[in-house]
Amino acid sequence: MEINGKTRTCGLIGNPVEHTLSPMIHNTLSKLLGHNLVYVPFPVEQGRVDTAVAGADALNLLGLNVTVPYKSEVIKSLREIDELAENIGAVNTLVKTDGGYKGYNTDMEGLYRAMTSEGIVIDGEQIILLGAGGAARAVAYLCAVKGADKVYMLNRTVGKAETVAEEVNRTVGREVIVPMATEDYTKLSDRKYLAIQGTSVGLAPHTEDVVIDDAALYEKIHTGFDLIYNPWETKFMRLVKEHGGNAYNGLKMLLYQGIIAYELWNGVSVPEESAQMVYEKLKGHFV
Ligand code: NAP
């Protein structure tokens, strides 16, 4: 692609942004789909999110992704917010509109597309969710709206799980999220669960870490989904597999949150074939 007077710019704001794979996703998509668009990372210092968004607007940037630590903070800089993102309380995608940006959350829908593509069902499931941070909160909301029977949200800081449970349960109008302290996993009844690992434990370089290292838990898991994708196989995934379950990492979630953002910016539907080509390229980064 030749950069010329009509090239549109998208980017990522966060801190740090140096290790992001998002430019690979979006620049590959624009090449595959023949769009005159470039995507670049923009490191933004603490306290300067509002200035960054105003600057992006002034420069007519088509869209932005937002990453840690600004997914909640950016909300006050938006002209408009999508209802889903508002309910989750986090925005990872900004789309240019007249007079500012509209904020969306594509992490949640990205996770849903990733799970669906692996044949994982949420409807009617009993789910163990590890973590109560920003990502786990979006997962809790996803599980609640997609019909999970119960979601046992286990977190080191139980107060955070209680807050998320209270908010999500109120939003969906049923008692679906059950907050628990991590060590109370022993109280879970004997049955098979879908388990989603939503903490940052096990992320490279701490690849031998896992939130719960007890065979008794893994005996209860039929499918494990780790939001982490670096390393390619986390210890959590390894333990799930060793006890007979299927395990998946978070790379497809990353892929699809990017695909959905790209679709919002360009008003297109990305063909699955192109999504798979981007996935193979991302995968090549790890294996
Ligand atoms: P966050 O808001 O900082 O939350 C971190 C979570 O991990 C909290 O539940 C925290 O528990 C828990 N935790 C951290 N250190 C712990 C420890 N030593 N022992 C036990 N629990 C610990 O982070 P986040 O934004 O939710 O991200 C969580 C993970 O999801 C990250 O690894 C991130 O890479 C991944 N992620 C992946 C994607 C994707 O596209 N695949 C998207 C978003 C996030 P406390 O509440 O007790 O501190």
CSV table of N, CA and C in Angstrom, one decimal, residues 106-236:
chain,number,residue,atom,x,y,z
A,106,THR,N,-15.1,-4.2,22.3
A,106,THR,CA,-15.1,-5.3,21.4
A,106,THR,C,-14.4,-6.6,22.0
A,107,ASP,N,-13.8,-6.4,23.2
A,107,ASP,CA,-13.2,-7.5,23.9
A,107,ASP,C,-14.2,-8.6,24.2
A,108,MET,N,-15.4,-8.2,24.6
A,108,MET,CA,-16.4,-9.2,25.0
A,108,MET,C,-16.9,-9.9,23.8
A,109,GLU,N,-17.3,-9.2,22.8
A,109,GLU,CA,-17.8,-9.9,21.6
A,109,GLU,C,-16.7,-10.7,20.9
A,110,GLY,N,-15.4,-10.2,21.1
A,110,GLY,CA,-14.3,-10.9,20.5
A,110,GLY,C,-14.1,-12.2,21.2
A,111,LEU,N,-14.3,-12.2,22.5
A,111,LEU,CA,-14.2,-13.5,23.3
A,111,LEU,C,-15.3,-14.4,22.9
A,112,TYR,N,-16.5,-13.9,22.7
A,112,TYR,CA,-17.6,-14.7,22.3
A,112,TYR,C,-17.4,-15.4,20.9
A,113,ARG,N,-16.9,-14.6,20.0
A,113,ARG,CA,-16.6,-15.1,18.6
A,113,ARG,C,-15.5,-16.2,18.7
A,114,ALA,N,-14.5,-15.9,19.6
A,114,ALA,CA,-13.4,-16.9,19.8
A,114,ALA,C,-13.9,-18.2,20.3
A,115,MET,N,-14.8,-18.1,21.4
A,115,MET,CA,-15.3,-19.3,22.0
A,115,MET,C,-16.2,-20.1,21.0
A,116,THR,N,-17.0,-19.3,20.3
A,116,THR,CA,-18.0,-20.0,19.4
A,116,THR,C,-17.2,-20.7,18.3
A,117,SER,N,-16.1,-20.1,17.8
A,117,SER,CA,-15.3,-20.7,16.8
A,117,SER,C,-14.6,-22.0,17.3
A,118,GLU,N,-14.5,-22.2,18.6
A,118,GLU,CA,-13.9,-23.4,19.1
A,118,GLU,C,-15.0,-24.4,19.6
A,119,GLY,N,-16.3,-24.0,19.3
A,119,GLY,CA,-17.4,-24.8,19.7
A,119,GLY,C,-17.7,-24.8,21.2
A,120,ILE,N,-17.3,-23.8,21.9
A,120,ILE,CA,-17.5,-23.7,23.3
A,120,ILE,C,-18.9,-23.0,23.5
A,121,VAL,N,-19.7,-23.6,24.4
A,121,VAL,CA,-21.1,-23.1,24.6
A,121,VAL,C,-21.1,-22.4,26.0
A,122,ILE,N,-21.8,-21.3,26.1
A,122,ILE,CA,-22.0,-20.6,27.4
A,122,ILE,C,-23.4,-20.9,28.0
A,123,ASP,N,-24.3,-20.9,27.1
A,123,ASP,CA,-25.7,-21.1,27.5
A,123,ASP,C,-26.0,-22.3,28.3
A,124,GLY,N,-26.5,-22.1,29.5
A,124,GLY,CA,-26.8,-23.2,30.4
A,124,GLY,C,-25.7,-23.8,31.2
A,125,GLU,N,-24.5,-23.3,31.0
A,125,GLU,CA,-23.3,-23.8,31.6
A,125,GLU,C,-23.1,-23.4,33.1
A,126,GLN,N,-22.4,-24.2,33.8
A,126,GLN,CA,-21.8,-23.8,35.1
A,126,GLN,C,-20.4,-23.4,34.9
A,127,ILE,N,-20.0,-22.2,35.2
A,127,ILE,CA,-18.7,-21.7,34.8
A,127,ILE,C,-17.9,-21.3,36.0
A,128,ILE,N,-16.6,-21.6,36.0
A,128,ILE,CA,-15.6,-21.1,37.0
A,128,ILE,C,-14.9,-20.0,36.3
A,129,LEU,N,-14.9,-18.8,36.9
A,129,LEU,CA,-14.2,-17.7,36.3
A,129,LEU,C,-13.1,-17.2,37.3
A,130,LEU,N,-11.8,-17.3,36.9
A,130,LEU,CA,-10.7,-16.9,37.8
A,130,LEU,C,-10.4,-15.4,37.5
A,131,GLY,N,-10.5,-14.6,38.5
A,131,GLY,CA,-10.2,-13.2,38.4
A,131,GLY,C,-11.4,-12.3,38.5
A,132,ALA,N,-11.1,-11.0,38.8
A,132,ALA,CA,-12.2,-10.0,38.9
A,132,ALA,C,-11.7,-8.7,38.4
A,133,GLY,N,-10.6,-8.7,37.6
A,133,GLY,CA,-10.1,-7.4,37.0
A,133,GLY,C,-10.9,-7.0,35.8
A,134,GLY,N,-10.3,-6.1,35.1
A,134,GLY,CA,-11.0,-5.5,33.9
A,134,GLY,C,-11.5,-6.5,32.9
A,135,ALA,N,-10.7,-7.5,32.6
A,135,ALA,CA,-11.0,-8.5,31.6
A,135,ALA,C,-12.1,-9.5,32.2
A,136,ALA,N,-11.9,-9.9,33.4
A,136,ALA,CA,-12.8,-10.9,34.0
A,136,ALA,C,-14.2,-10.2,34.2
A,137,ARG,N,-14.2,-9.0,34.4
A,137,ARG,CA,-15.5,-8.2,34.5
A,137,ARG,C,-16.3,-8.3,33.2
A,138,ALA,N,-15.6,-8.1,32.1
A,138,ALA,CA,-16.2,-8.3,30.8
A,138,ALA,C,-16.7,-9.7,30.5
A,139,VAL,N,-15.9,-10.7,31.0
A,139,VAL,CA,-16.2,-12.1,30.8
A,139,VAL,C,-17.5,-12.4,31.6
A,140,ALA,N,-17.5,-11.9,32.9
A,140,ALA,CA,-18.7,-12.1,33.7
A,140,ALA,C,-20.0,-11.6,33.0
A,141,TYR,N,-19.9,-10.4,32.5
A,141,TYR,CA,-21.0,-9.8,31.8
A,141,TYR,C,-21.4,-10.7,30.6
A,142,LEU,N,-20.4,-11.1,29.8
A,142,LEU,CA,-20.7,-11.9,28.6
A,142,LEU,C,-21.4,-13.2,29.1
A,143,CYS,N,-20.9,-13.9,30.1
A,143,CYS,CA,-21.5,-15.2,30.5
A,143,CYS,C,-22.9,-14.9,31.0
A,144,ALA,N,-23.1,-13.8,31.7
A,144,ALA,CA,-24.5,-13.5,32.2
A,144,ALA,C,-25.5,-13.3,31.0
A,145,VAL,N,-25.1,-12.5,30.0
A,145,VAL,CA,-26.0,-12.1,29.0
A,145,VAL,C,-26.2,-13.3,28.0
A,146,LYS,N,-25.2,-14.2,27.9
A,146,LYS,CA,-25.3,-15.3,27.0
A,146,LYS,C,-25.9,-16.6,27.7
A,147,GLY,N,-26.5,-16.4,28.8
A,147,GLY,CA,-27.3,-17.4,29.4
A,147,GLY,C,-26.6,-18.5,30.3
A,148,ALA,N,-25.4,-18.1,30.8
A,148,ALA,CA,-24.8,-19.1,31.8
A,148,ALA,C,-25.8,-19.4,32.9
A,149,ASP,N,-25.7,-20.6,33.4
A,149,ASP,CA,-26.6,-21.0,34.6
A,149,ASP,C,-26.0,-20.3,35.8
A,150,LYS,N,-24.7,-20.5,36.1
A,150,LYS,CA,-24.0,-19.9,37.3
A,150,LYS,C,-22.6,-19.6,36.9
A,151,VAL,N,-22.0,-18.5,37.4
A,151,VAL,CA,-20.6,-18.2,37.2
A,151,VAL,C,-20.0,-18.0,38.5
A,152,TYR,N,-19.1,-18.9,38.9
A,152,TYR,CA,-18.4,-18.8,40.2
A,152,TYR,C,-17.2,-18.0,40.0
A,153,MET,N,-17.2,-16.7,40.5
A,153,MET,CA,-16.1,-15.8,40.2
A,153,MET,C,-15.2,-15.9,41.4
A,154,LEU,N,-14.0,-16.5,41.2
A,154,LEU,CA,-13.0,-16.6,42.2
A,154,LEU,C,-11.9,-15.6,42.1
A,155,ASN,N,-11.7,-14.8,43.2
A,155,ASN,CA,-10.6,-13.8,43.1
A,155,ASN,C,-9.9,-13.7,44.4
A,156,ARG,N,-8.6,-13.4,44.3
A,156,ARG,CA,-7.7,-13.2,45.5
A,156,ARG,C,-8.3,-12.1,46.4
A,157,THR,N,-8.8,-11.0,45.8
A,157,THR,CA,-9.4,-10.0,46.6
A,157,THR,C,-10.9,-10.2,46.4
A,158,VAL,N,-11.5,-10.8,47.4
A,158,VAL,CA,-12.9,-11.2,47.2
A,158,VAL,C,-13.9,-10.0,47.1
A,159,GLY,N,-13.5,-8.9,47.7
A,159,GLY,CA,-14.3,-7.7,47.6
A,159,GLY,C,-14.5,-7.2,46.2
A,160,LYS,N,-13.5,-7.4,45.4
A,160,LYS,CA,-13.6,-7.0,44.0
A,160,LYS,C,-14.6,-7.9,43.2
A,161,ALA,N,-14.6,-9.2,43.5
A,161,ALA,CA,-15.5,-10.1,42.9
A,161,ALA,C,-16.9,-9.8,43.4
A,162,GLU,N,-17.1,-9.4,44.6
A,162,GLU,CA,-18.4,-9.1,45.2
A,162,GLU,C,-19.0,-7.8,44.4
A,163,THR,N,-18.1,-6.9,44.2
A,163,THR,CA,-18.6,-5.6,43.5
A,163,THR,C,-19.0,-6.0,42.1
A,164,VAL,N,-18.2,-6.8,41.4
A,164,VAL,CA,-18.5,-7.1,40.0
A,164,VAL,C,-19.8,-7.9,40.0
A,165,ALA,N,-19.9,-8.9,40.9
A,165,ALA,CA,-21.2,-9.7,40.9
A,165,ALA,C,-22.4,-8.9,41.2
A,166,GLU,N,-22.3,-7.9,42.1
A,166,GLU,CA,-23.4,-7.1,42.4
A,166,GLU,C,-23.9,-6.3,41.2
A,167,GLU,N,-22.9,-5.7,40.5
A,167,GLU,CA,-23.2,-4.8,39.4
A,167,GLU,C,-23.7,-5.6,38.2
A,168,VAL,N,-23.1,-6.8,37.9
A,168,VAL,CA,-23.5,-7.6,36.7
A,168,VAL,C,-24.9,-8.2,37.0
A,169,ASN,N,-25.1,-8.7,38.2
A,169,ASN,CA,-26.4,-9.3,38.6
A,169,ASN,C,-27.5,-8.3,38.5
A,170,ARG,N,-27.2,-7.1,38.9
A,170,ARG,CA,-28.2,-6.0,38.9
A,170,ARG,C,-28.6,-5.7,37.4
A,171,THR,N,-27.5,-5.6,36.6
A,171,THR,CA,-27.7,-5.2,35.2
A,171,THR,C,-28.6,-6.3,34.4
A,172,VAL,N,-28.3,-7.6,34.7
A,172,VAL,CA,-29.0,-8.6,33.9
A,172,VAL,C,-30.3,-9.1,34.7
A,173,GLY,N,-30.5,-8.6,35.9
A,173,GLY,CA,-31.7,-8.9,36.6
A,173,GLY,C,-31.8,-10.4,37.1
A,174,ARG,N,-30.7,-11.1,37.3
A,174,ARG,CA,-30.7,-12.4,38.0
A,174,ARG,C,-29.4,-12.7,38.7
A,175,GLU,N,-29.5,-13.6,39.7
A,175,GLU,CA,-28.3,-13.9,40.5
A,175,GLU,C,-27.4,-14.9,39.8
A,176,VAL,N,-26.7,-14.5,38.8
A,176,VAL,CA,-25.9,-15.5,38.0
A,176,VAL,C,-24.4,-15.5,38.5
A,177,ILE,N,-23.9,-14.4,38.9
A,177,ILE,CA,-22.5,-14.3,39.3
A,177,ILE,C,-22.4,-14.6,40.8
A,178,VAL,N,-21.6,-15.6,41.2
A,178,VAL,CA,-21.4,-15.9,42.6
A,178,VAL,C,-20.0,-15.6,43.0
A,179,PRO,N,-19.8,-14.5,43.8
A,179,PRO,CA,-18.4,-14.2,44.2
A,179,PRO,C,-17.8,-15.1,45.2
A,180,MET,N,-16.6,-15.5,45.1
A,180,MET,CA,-15.9,-16.4,46.0
A,180,MET,C,-14.5,-16.0,46.2
A,181,ALA,N,-13.9,-16.3,47.4
A,181,ALA,CA,-12.5,-16.2,47.5
A,181,ALA,C,-11.8,-17.3,46.8
A,182,THR,N,-10.6,-17.1,46.2
A,182,THR,CA,-10.0,-18.1,45.4
A,182,THR,C,-9.9,-19.5,46.2
A,183,GLU,N,-9.5,-19.4,47.4
A,183,GLU,CA,-9.2,-20.7,48.2
A,183,GLU,C,-10.5,-21.5,48.4
A,184,ASP,N,-11.7,-20.9,48.2
A,184,ASP,CA,-13.0,-21.6,48.4
A,184,ASP,C,-13.3,-22.5,47.2
A,185,TYR,N,-12.4,-22.7,46.2
A,185,TYR,CA,-12.7,-23.6,45.1
A,185,TYR,C,-13.0,-25.0,45.6
A,186,THR,N,-12.5,-25.3,46.8
A,186,THR,CA,-12.8,-26.6,47.4
A,186,THR,C,-14.3,-26.8,47.7
A,187,LYS,N,-15.0,-25.7,47.7
A,187,LYS,CA,-16.5,-25.8,48.0
A,187,LYS,C,-17.3,-26.0,46.8
A,188,LEU,N,-16.7,-26.0,45.6
A,188,LEU,CA,-17.5,-26.2,44.4
A,188,LEU,C,-18.0,-27.6,44.3
A,189,SER,N,-19.2,-27.8,43.9
A,189,SER,CA,-19.8,-29.2,43.9
A,189,SER,C,-19.1,-30.0,42.8
A,190,ASP,N,-19.2,-31.3,43.0
A,190,ASP,CA,-18.5,-32.3,42.1
A,190,ASP,C,-19.3,-32.4,40.8
A,191,ARG,N,-18.9,-31.7,39.8
A,191,ARG,CA,-19.5,-31.8,38.4
A,191,ARG,C,-18.5,-31.3,37.5
A,192,LYS,N,-18.8,-31.2,36.2
A,192,LYS,CA,-17.8,-30.7,35.2
A,192,LYS,C,-18.2,-29.2,34.9
A,193,TYR,N,-17.2,-28.4,34.8
A,193,TYR,CA,-17.4,-27.0,34.6
A,193,TYR,C,-16.6,-26.5,33.3
A,194,LEU,N,-17.0,-25.4,32.7
A,194,LEU,CA,-16.2,-24.6,31.8
A,194,LEU,C,-15.5,-23.7,32.7
A,195,ALA,N,-14.1,-23.6,32.5
A,195,ALA,CA,-13.4,-22.6,33.3
A,195,ALA,C,-12.7,-21.6,32.5
A,196,ILE,N,-12.8,-20.3,32.9
A,196,ILE,CA,-12.2,-19.2,32.1
A,196,ILE,C,-11.1,-18.6,33.1
A,197,GLN,N,-9.9,-18.6,32.6
A,197,GLN,CA,-8.8,-18.0,33.4
A,197,GLN,C,-8.6,-16.5,33.0
A,198,GLY,N,-9.0,-15.6,33.9
A,198,GLY,CA,-9.0,-14.2,33.5
A,198,GLY,C,-8.1,-13.4,34.4
A,199,THR,N,-7.2,-14.0,35.1
A,199,THR,CA,-6.2,-13.2,35.9
A,199,THR,C,-5.0,-13.0,35.0
A,200,SER,N,-4.0,-12.2,35.5
A,200,SER,CA,-2.8,-12.0,34.8
A,200,SER,C,-1.7,-13.0,35.3
A,201,VAL,N,-2.1,-14.0,36.1
A,201,VAL,CA,-1.1,-15.0,36.6
A,201,VAL,C,-0.8,-16.0,35.5
A,202,GLY,N,0.5,-16.2,35.3
A,202,GLY,CA,0.9,-17.1,34.2
A,202,GLY,C,1.4,-16.5,33.0
A,203,LEU,N,1.2,-15.1,32.9
A,203,LEU,CA,1.7,-14.3,31.8
A,203,LEU,C,3.2,-14.4,31.7
A,204,ALA,N,3.8,-14.5,30.5
A,204,ALA,CA,5.2,-14.4,30.4
A,204,ALA,C,5.8,-13.2,31.0
A,205,PRO,N,6.9,-13.2,31.7
A,205,PRO,CA,7.8,-14.3,31.8
A,205,PRO,C,7.5,-15.3,33.0
A,206,HIS,N,6.4,-15.1,33.7
A,206,HIS,CA,6.1,-16.0,34.9
A,206,HIS,C,5.3,-17.2,34.4
A,207,THR,N,5.8,-17.9,33.5
A,207,THR,CA,5.1,-19.0,32.8
A,207,THR,C,4.8,-20.2,33.7
A,208,GLU,N,5.5,-20.3,34.8
A,208,GLU,CA,5.2,-21.5,35.7
A,208,GLU,C,4.2,-21.2,36.8
A,209,ASP,N,3.7,-19.9,36.8
A,209,ASP,CA,2.7,-19.5,37.8
A,209,ASP,C,1.3,-19.9,37.4
A,210,VAL,N,0.5,-20.3,38.4
A,210,VAL,CA,-1.0,-20.6,38.1
A,210,VAL,C,-1.7,-20.2,39.4
A,211,VAL,N,-2.9,-19.7,39.2
A,211,VAL,CA,-3.7,-19.3,40.4
A,211,VAL,C,-4.0,-20.4,41.4
A,212,ILE,N,-4.4,-21.6,40.9
A,212,ILE,CA,-4.7,-22.7,41.7
A,212,ILE,C,-3.9,-23.9,41.1
A,213,ASP,N,-3.1,-24.5,42.0
A,213,ASP,CA,-2.3,-25.7,41.5
A,213,ASP,C,-2.7,-26.9,42.3
A,214,ASP,N,-3.9,-27.3,42.1
A,214,ASP,CA,-4.4,-28.5,42.8
A,214,ASP,C,-5.2,-29.4,41.8
A,215,ALA,N,-4.8,-30.6,41.7
A,215,ALA,CA,-5.5,-31.5,40.8
A,215,ALA,C,-7.0,-31.6,41.0
A,216,ALA,N,-7.4,-31.4,42.3
A,216,ALA,CA,-8.8,-31.5,42.6
A,216,ALA,C,-9.7,-30.5,41.8
A,217,LEU,N,-9.1,-29.4,41.5
A,217,LEU,CA,-9.8,-28.4,40.7
A,217,LEU,C,-9.9,-28.8,39.2
A,218,TYR,N,-8.8,-29.3,38.7
A,218,TYR,CA,-8.7,-29.6,37.3
A,218,TYR,C,-9.5,-30.9,36.9
A,219,GLU,N,-9.7,-31.7,37.9
A,219,GLU,CA,-10.6,-32.9,37.7
A,219,GLU,C,-12.0,-32.4,37.3
A,220,LYS,N,-12.4,-31.2,37.7
A,220,LYS,CA,-13.7,-30.7,37.5
A,220,LYS,C,-13.9,-29.9,36.3
A,221,ILE,N,-12.8,-29.8,35.5
A,221,ILE,CA,-12.9,-28.9,34.3
A,221,ILE,C,-13.0,-29.7,33.0
A,222,HIS,N,-14.1,-29.5,32.2
A,222,HIS,CA,-14.1,-30.1,30.9
A,222,HIS,C,-13.5,-29.3,29.8
A,223,THR,N,-13.5,-28.0,30.0
A,223,THR,CA,-12.9,-27.1,29.0
A,223,THR,C,-12.3,-25.9,29.7
A,224,GLY,N,-11.1,-25.5,29.4
A,224,GLY,CA,-10.4,-24.4,30.0
A,224,GLY,C,-10.1,-23.4,28.9
A,225,PHE,N,-10.4,-22.1,29.2
A,225,PHE,CA,-10.1,-21.0,28.2
A,225,PHE,C,-9.3,-20.0,29.0
A,226,ASP,N,-8.0,-19.8,28.6
A,226,ASP,CA,-7.1,-18.8,29.3
A,226,ASP,C,-7.1,-17.6,28.4
A,227,LEU,N,-7.4,-16.4,29.0
A,227,LEU,CA,-7.3,-15.2,28.2
A,227,LEU,C,-5.9,-14.8,27.8
A,228,ILE,N,-4.9,-15.4,28.5
A,228,ILE,CA,-3.5,-15.2,28.2
A,228,ILE,C,-3.1,-15.9,26.9
A,229,TYR,N,-2.3,-15.3,26.0
A,229,TYR,CA,-1.8,-16.0,24.8
A,229,TYR,C,-0.3,-16.0,24.8
A,230,ASN,N,0.3,-15.4,25.8
A,230,ASN,CA,1.8,-15.4,25.8
A,230,ASN,C,2.2,-15.9,27.2
A,231,PRO,N,2.6,-17.1,27.4
A,231,PRO,CA,3.0,-18.1,26.5
A,231,PRO,C,1.8,-18.8,25.7
A,232,TRP,N,2.2,-19.5,24.7
A,232,TRP,CA,1.2,-20.1,23.8
A,232,TRP,C,0.3,-21.1,24.6
A,233,GLU,N,1.0,-21.9,25.5
A,233,GLU,CA,0.3,-22.8,26.4
A,233,GLU,C,0.7,-22.4,27.9
A,234,THR,N,-0.3,-21.9,28.6
A,234,THR,CA,-0.1,-21.5,30.0
A,234,THR,C,-0.1,-22.8,30.9
A,235,LYS,N,0.4,-22.6,32.1
A,235,LYS,CA,0.4,-23.7,33.1
A,235,LYS,C,-1.1,-24.2,33.3
A,236,PHE,N,-2.0,-23.2,33.4
A,236,PHE,CA,-3.4,-23.5,33.6
A,236,PHE,C,-3.9,-24.4,32.5
